[in-house]
Amino acid sequence: MNAISRESFLRLPRVMDRVGLKKTAIYRRIKDGTFPAPRRPYGGPAVAWLESDIDAWMSARIEGDQPC
């Protein structure tokens, strides 16, 4: 039996904790196209990131595929 993967949304404070960057650095990288863009999962002004997008971004840095 295959395990079902559950996708999670991360709000900005959790993203900052996971990647070790401050808010300004994250949004600068989003503007530059070097960080995953947030989504609006709740239909309002609040944004969140897909955990899988953040994991992929971190993996790319660990593997040396992209600069930090």
PDB file of N, CA and C in Angstrom:
ATOM      1  N   MET A   1       0.840  -1.188   0.000  1.00  0.00           N
ATOM      2  CA  MET A   1       0.000   0.000   0.000  1.00  0.00           C
ATOM      3  C   MET A   1       0.883   1.249   0.000  1.00  0.00           C
ATOM      4  N   ASN A   2       0.579   2.203  -0.874  1.00  0.00           N
ATOM      5  CA  ASN A   2       1.348   3.432  -0.967  1.00  0.00           C
ATOM      6  C   ASN A   2       0.890   4.422   0.086  1.00  0.00           C
ATOM      7  N   ALA A   3       1.848   5.133   0.641  1.00  0.00           N
ATOM      8  CA  ALA A   3       1.515   6.182   1.607  1.00  0.00           C
ATOM      9  C   ALA A   3       1.025   7.408   0.842  1.00  0.00           C
ATOM     10  N   ILE A   4       0.009   8.042   1.344  1.00  0.00           N
ATOM     11  CA  ILE A   4      -0.528   9.256   0.733  1.00  0.00           C
ATOM     12  C   ILE A   4       0.256  10.438   1.272  1.00  0.00           C
ATOM     13  N   SER A   5       0.798  11.228   0.360  1.00  0.00           N
ATOM     14  CA  SER A   5       1.562  12.409   0.747  1.00  0.00           C
ATOM     15  C   SER A   5       0.599  13.550   1.035  1.00  0.00           C
ATOM     16  N   ARG A   6       0.764  14.180   2.166  1.00  0.00           N
ATOM     17  CA  ARG A   6      -0.069  15.327   2.520  1.00  0.00           C
ATOM     18  C   ARG A   6       0.744  16.594   2.350  1.00  0.00           C
ATOM     19  N   GLU A   7       0.194  17.535   1.634  1.00  0.00           N
ATOM     20  CA  GLU A   7       0.847  18.816   1.422  1.00  0.00           C
ATOM     21  C   GLU A   7       0.470  19.751   2.557  1.00  0.00           C
ATOM     22  N   SER A   8       1.446  20.520   3.022  1.00  0.00           N
ATOM     23  CA  SER A   8       1.210  21.473   4.101  1.00  0.00           C
ATOM     24  C   SER A   8       1.557  22.878   3.641  1.00  0.00           C
ATOM     25  N   PHE A   9       0.848  23.837   4.183  1.00  0.00           N
ATOM     26  CA  PHE A   9       1.168  25.232   3.955  1.00  0.00           C
ATOM     27  C   PHE A   9       1.971  25.743   5.138  1.00  0.00           C
ATOM     28  N   LEU A  10       2.959  26.580   4.844  1.00  0.00           N
ATOM     29  CA  LEU A  10       3.778  27.197   5.881  1.00  0.00           C
ATOM     30  C   LEU A  10       3.594  28.705   5.810  1.00  0.00           C
ATOM     31  N   ARG A  11       3.349  29.307   6.941  1.00  0.00           N
ATOM     32  CA  ARG A  11       3.264  30.766   7.006  1.00  0.00           C
ATOM     33  C   ARG A  11       4.671  31.330   7.166  1.00  0.00           C
ATOM     34  N   LEU A  12       4.825  32.620   6.960  1.00  0.00           N
ATOM     35  CA  LEU A  12       6.129  33.272   6.917  1.00  0.00           C
ATOM     36  C   LEU A  12       7.025  32.969   8.131  1.00  0.00           C
ATOM     37  N   PRO A  13       6.544  33.045   9.371  1.00  0.00           N
ATOM     38  CA  PRO A  13       7.446  32.754  10.491  1.00  0.00           C
ATOM     39  C   PRO A  13       8.071  31.351  10.421  1.00  0.00           C
ATOM     40  N   ARG A  14       7.304  30.359   9.990  1.00  0.00           N
ATOM     41  CA  ARG A  14       7.848  29.002   9.858  1.00  0.00           C
ATOM     42  C   ARG A  14       8.823  28.903   8.707  1.00  0.00           C
ATOM     43  N   VAL A  15       8.534  29.620   7.596  1.00  0.00           N
ATOM     44  CA  VAL A  15       9.459  29.629   6.460  1.00  0.00           C
ATOM     45  C   VAL A  15      10.790  30.247   6.895  1.00  0.00           C
ATOM     46  N   MET A  16      10.732  31.364   7.602  1.00  0.00           N
ATOM     47  CA  MET A  16      11.959  32.015   8.070  1.00  0.00           C
ATOM     48  C   MET A  16      12.759  31.082   8.972  1.00  0.00           C
ATOM     49  N   ASP A  17      12.097  30.372   9.861  1.00  0.00           N
ATOM     50  CA  ASP A  17      12.780  29.412  10.735  1.00  0.00           C
ATOM     51  C   ASP A  17      13.428  28.287   9.937  1.00  0.00           C
ATOM     52  N   ARG A  18      12.720  27.784   8.945  1.00  0.00           N
ATOM     53  CA  ARG A  18      13.222  26.648   8.172  1.00  0.00           C
ATOM     54  C   ARG A  18      14.419  27.014   7.309  1.00  0.00           C
ATOM     55  N   VAL A  19      14.373  28.186   6.670  1.00  0.00           N
ATOM     56  CA  VAL A  19      15.430  28.527   5.712  1.00  0.00           C
ATOM     57  C   VAL A  19      16.521  29.414   6.301  1.00  0.00           C
ATOM     58  N   GLY A  20      16.284  29.988   7.465  1.00  0.00           N
ATOM     59  CA  GLY A  20      17.302  30.813   8.104  1.00  0.00           C
ATOM     60  C   GLY A  20      17.475  32.189   7.480  1.00  0.00           C
ATOM     61  N   LEU A  21      16.429  32.687   6.832  1.00  0.00           N
ATOM     62  CA  LEU A  21      16.470  34.017   6.238  1.00  0.00           C
ATOM     63  C   LEU A  21      15.411  34.901   6.879  1.00  0.00           C
ATOM     64  N   LYS A  22      15.670  36.195   6.871  1.00  0.00           N
ATOM     65  CA  LYS A  22      14.699  37.165   7.371  1.00  0.00           C
ATOM     66  C   LYS A  22      13.685  37.494   6.273  1.00  0.00           C
ATOM     67  N   LYS A  23      12.604  38.144   6.671  1.00  0.00           N
ATOM     68  CA  LYS A  23      11.508  38.489   5.756  1.00  0.00           C
ATOM     69  C   LYS A  23      12.005  39.260   4.539  1.00  0.00           C
ATOM     70  N   THR A  24      12.833  40.276   4.763  1.00  0.00           N
ATOM     71  CA  THR A  24      13.332  41.096   3.664  1.00  0.00           C
ATOM     72  C   THR A  24      14.128  40.274   2.669  1.00  0.00           C
ATOM     73  N   ALA A  25      14.974  39.389   3.159  1.00  0.00           N
ATOM     74  CA  ALA A  25      15.796  38.550   2.277  1.00  0.00           C
ATOM     75  C   ALA A  25      14.919  37.589   1.474  1.00  0.00           C
ATOM     76  N   ILE A  26      13.893  37.040   2.110  1.00  0.00           N
ATOM     77  CA  ILE A  26      12.982  36.133   1.403  1.00  0.00           C
ATOM     78  C   ILE A  26      12.266  36.866   0.279  1.00  0.00           C
ATOM     79  N   TYR A  27      11.698  38.016   0.575  1.00  0.00           N
ATOM     80  CA  TYR A  27      10.955  38.754  -0.454  1.00  0.00           C
ATOM     81  C   TYR A  27      11.876  39.302  -1.550  1.00  0.00           C
ATOM     82  N   ARG A  28      13.118  39.621  -1.217  1.00  0.00           N
ATOM     83  CA  ARG A  28      14.077  40.046  -2.240  1.00  0.00           C
ATOM     84  C   ARG A  28      14.356  38.892  -3.200  1.00  0.00           C
ATOM     85  N   ARG A  29      14.518  37.685  -2.655  1.00  0.00           N
ATOM     86  CA  ARG A  29      14.772  36.514  -3.491  1.00  0.00           C
ATOM     87  C   ARG A  29      13.541  36.146  -4.330  1.00  0.00           C
ATOM     88  N   ILE A  30      12.349  36.346  -3.781  1.00  0.00           N
ATOM     89  CA  ILE A  30      11.132  36.106  -4.570  1.00  0.00           C
ATOM     90  C   ILE A  30      11.121  37.040  -5.772  1.00  0.00           C
ATOM     91  N   LYS A  31      11.425  38.311  -5.535  1.00  0.00           N
ATOM     92  CA  LYS A  31      11.453  39.302  -6.613  1.00  0.00           C
ATOM     93  C   LYS A  31      12.490  38.935  -7.669  1.00  0.00           C
ATOM     94  N   ASP A  32      13.637  38.406  -7.225  1.00  0.00           N
ATOM     95  CA  ASP A  32      14.711  38.000  -8.134  1.00  0.00           C
ATOM     96  C   ASP A  32      14.420  36.671  -8.832  1.00  0.00           C
ATOM     97  N   GLY A  33      13.390  35.970  -8.371  1.00  0.00           N
ATOM     98  CA  GLY A  33      13.058  34.677  -8.957  1.00  0.00           C
ATOM     99  C   GLY A  33      13.893  33.520  -8.436  1.00  0.00           C
ATOM    100  N   THR A  34      14.547  33.727  -7.263  1.00  0.00           N
ATOM    101  CA  THR A  34      15.399  32.680  -6.712  1.00  0.00           C
ATOM    102  C   THR A  34      14.828  32.038  -5.449  1.00  0.00           C
ATOM    103  N   PHE A  35      13.577  32.319  -5.159  1.00  0.00           N
ATOM    104  CA  PHE A  35      12.902  31.729  -3.999  1.00  0.00           C
ATOM    105  C   PHE A  35      11.455  31.468  -4.399  1.00  0.00           C
ATOM    106  N   PRO A  36      10.865  30.389  -3.912  1.00  0.00           N
ATOM    107  CA  PRO A  36       9.470  30.089  -4.270  1.00  0.00           C
ATOM    108  C   PRO A  36       8.517  31.214  -3.856  1.00  0.00           C
ATOM    109  N   ALA A  37       7.603  31.527  -4.717  1.00  0.00           N
ATOM    110  CA  ALA A  37       6.601  32.549  -4.411  1.00  0.00           C
ATOM    111  C   ALA A  37       5.515  31.957  -3.514  1.00  0.00           C
ATOM    112  N   PRO A  38       4.966  32.778  -2.633  1.00  0.00           N
ATOM    113  CA  PRO A  38       3.869  32.297  -1.793  1.00  0.00           C
ATOM    114  C   PRO A  38       2.581  32.180  -2.593  1.00  0.00           C
ATOM    115  N   ARG A  39       1.626  31.532  -2.004  1.00  0.00           N
ATOM    116  CA  ARG A  39       0.294  31.370  -2.620  1.00  0.00           C
ATOM    117  C   ARG A  39      -0.754  31.944  -1.672  1.00  0.00           C
ATOM    118  N   ARG A  40      -1.949  32.101  -2.155  1.00  0.00           N
ATOM    119  CA  ARG A  40      -3.066  32.588  -1.336  1.00  0.00           C
ATOM    120  C   ARG A  40      -4.047  31.440  -1.131  1.00  0.00           C
ATOM    121  N   PRO A  41      -3.736  30.542  -0.200  1.00  0.00           N
ATOM    122  CA  PRO A  41      -4.552  29.329  -0.047  1.00  0.00           C
ATOM    123  C   PRO A  41      -5.902  29.556   0.612  1.00  0.00           C
ATOM    124  N   TYR A  42      -6.069  30.661   1.268  1.00  0.00           N
ATOM    125  CA  TYR A  42      -7.290  30.866   2.049  1.00  0.00           C
ATOM    126  C   TYR A  42      -8.268  31.818   1.376  1.00  0.00           C
ATOM    127  N   GLY A  43      -7.940  32.285   0.178  1.00  0.00           N
ATOM    128  CA  GLY A  43      -8.837  33.150  -0.557  1.00  0.00           C
ATOM    129  C   GLY A  43      -8.847  34.598  -0.115  1.00  0.00           C
ATOM    130  N   GLY A  44      -8.008  34.962   0.806  1.00  0.00           N
ATOM    131  CA  GLY A  44      -7.938  36.337   1.279  1.00  0.00           C
ATOM    132  C   GLY A  44      -6.549  36.895   1.081  1.00  0.00           C
ATOM    133  N   PRO A  45      -6.194  37.892   1.877  1.00  0.00           N
ATOM    134  CA  PRO A  45      -4.889  38.526   1.713  1.00  0.00           C
ATOM    135  C   PRO A  45      -3.725  37.703   2.281  1.00  0.00           C
ATOM    136  N   ALA A  46      -4.012  36.728   3.125  1.00  0.00           N
ATOM    137  CA  ALA A  46      -2.951  35.935   3.753  1.00  0.00           C
ATOM    138  C   ALA A  46      -2.256  35.059   2.718  1.00  0.00           C
ATOM    139  N   VAL A  47      -0.934  34.937   2.849  1.00  0.00           N
ATOM    140  CA  VAL A  47      -0.171  34.081   1.948  1.00  0.00           C
ATOM    141  C   VAL A  47       0.521  32.987   2.751  1.00  0.00           C
ATOM    142  N   ALA A  48       0.854  31.912   2.054  1.00  0.00           N
ATOM    143  CA  ALA A  48       1.583  30.798   2.656  1.00  0.00           C
ATOM    144  C   ALA A  48       2.367  30.104   1.547  1.00  0.00           C
ATOM    145  N   TRP A  49       3.357  29.351   1.941  1.00  0.00           N
ATOM    146  CA  TRP A  49       4.188  28.609   1.001  1.00  0.00           C
ATOM    147  C   TRP A  49       3.874  27.132   1.119  1.00  0.00           C
ATOM    148  N   LEU A  50       3.954  26.433  -0.015  1.00  0.00           N
ATOM    149  CA  LEU A  50       3.838  24.985   0.031  1.00  0.00           C
ATOM    150  C   LEU A  50       5.115  24.425   0.649  1.00  0.00           C
ATOM    151  N   GLU A  51       4.947  23.544   1.594  1.00  0.00           N
ATOM    152  CA  GLU A  51       6.103  22.948   2.260  1.00  0.00           C
ATOM    153  C   GLU A  51       7.015  22.260   1.244  1.00  0.00           C
ATOM    154  N   SER A  52       6.425  21.619   0.237  1.00  0.00           N
ATOM    155  CA  SER A  52       7.227  20.940  -0.780  1.00  0.00           C
ATOM    156  C   SER A  52       8.074  21.924  -1.591  1.00  0.00           C
ATOM    157  N   ASP A  53       7.569  23.135  -1.823  1.00  0.00           N
ATOM    158  CA  ASP A  53       8.356  24.155  -2.533  1.00  0.00           C
ATOM    159  C   ASP A  53       9.570  24.569  -1.703  1.00  0.00           C
ATOM    160  N   ILE A  54       9.357  24.746  -0.409  1.00  0.00           N
ATOM    161  CA  ILE A  54      10.455  25.127   0.483  1.00  0.00           C
ATOM    162  C   ILE A  54      11.469  23.990   0.585  1.00  0.00           C
ATOM    163  N   ASP A  55      10.985  22.750   0.717  1.00  0.00           N
ATOM    164  CA  ASP A  55      11.885  21.594   0.778  1.00  0.00           C
ATOM    165  C   ASP A  55      12.724  21.486  -0.488  1.00  0.00           C
ATOM    166  N   ALA A  56      12.111  21.701  -1.655  1.00  0.00           N
ATOM    167  CA  ALA A  56      12.839  21.628  -2.923  1.00  0.00           C
ATOM    168  C   ALA A  56      13.890  22.729  -3.014  1.00  0.00           C
ATOM    169  N   TRP A  57      13.548  23.927  -2.558  1.00  0.00           N
ATOM    170  CA  TRP A  57      14.490  25.045  -2.564  1.00  0.00           C
ATOM    171  C   TRP A  57      15.689  24.716  -1.684  1.00  0.00           C
ATOM    172  N   MET A  58      15.425  24.176  -0.499  1.00  0.00           N
ATOM    173  CA  MET A  58      16.502  23.819   0.413  1.00  0.00           C
ATOM    174  C   MET A  58      17.364  22.698  -0.172  1.00  0.00           C
ATOM    175  N   SER A  59      16.755  21.704  -0.761  1.00  0.00           N
ATOM    176  CA  SER A  59      17.498  20.590  -1.367  1.00  0.00           C
ATOM    177  C   SER A  59      18.412  21.068  -2.484  1.00  0.00           C
ATOM    178  N   ALA A  60      17.930  22.009  -3.282  1.00  0.00           N
ATOM    179  CA  ALA A  60      18.747  22.545  -4.371  1.00  0.00           C
ATOM    180  C   ALA A  60      19.999  23.223  -3.831  1.00  0.00           C
ATOM    181  N   ARG A  61      19.894  23.886  -2.704  1.00  0.00           N
ATOM    182  CA  ARG A  61      21.043  24.541  -2.107  1.00  0.00           C
ATOM    183  C   ARG A  61      22.021  23.511  -1.535  1.00  0.00           C
ATOM    184  N   ILE A  62      21.496  22.478  -0.908  1.00  0.00           N
ATOM    185  CA  ILE A  62      22.332  21.428  -0.334  1.00  0.00           C
ATOM    186  C   ILE A  62      23.100  20.705  -1.428  1.00  0.00           C
ATOM    187  N   GLU A  63      22.436  20.454  -2.547  1.00  0.00           N
ATOM    188  CA  GLU A  63      23.064  19.735  -3.659  1.00  0.00           C
ATOM    189  C   GLU A  63      23.940  20.656  -4.498  1.00  0.00           C
ATOM    190  N   GLY A  64      23.904  21.954  -4.223  1.00  0.00           N
ATOM    191  CA  GLY A  64      24.740  22.896  -4.959  1.00  0.00           C
ATOM    192  C   GLY A  64      24.195  23.272  -6.319  1.00  0.00           C
ATOM    193  N   ASP A  65      22.913  22.998  -6.569  1.00  0.00           N
ATOM    194  CA  ASP A  65      22.325  23.321  -7.865  1.00  0.00           C
ATOM    195  C   ASP A  65      22.119  24.820  -8.069  1.00  0.00           C
ATOM    196  N   GLN A  66      21.864  25.540  -6.984  1.00  0.00           N
ATOM    197  CA  GLN A  66      21.579  26.949  -7.107  1.00  0.00           C
ATOM    198  C   GLN A  66      22.231  27.703  -5.957  1.00  0.00           C
ATOM    199  N   PRO A  67      22.601  28.964  -6.201  1.00  0.00           N
ATOM    200  CA  PRO A  67      23.196  29.762  -5.130  1.00  0.00           C
ATOM    201  C   PRO A  67      22.170  30.142  -4.076  1.00  0.00           C
ATOM    202  N   CYS A  68      22.645  30.401  -2.889  1.00  0.00           N
ATOM    203  CA  CYS A  68      21.769  30.841  -1.799  1.00  0.00           C
ATOM    204  C   CYS A  68      21.502  32.278  -2.011  1.00  0.00           C
TER     205      CYS A  68
END
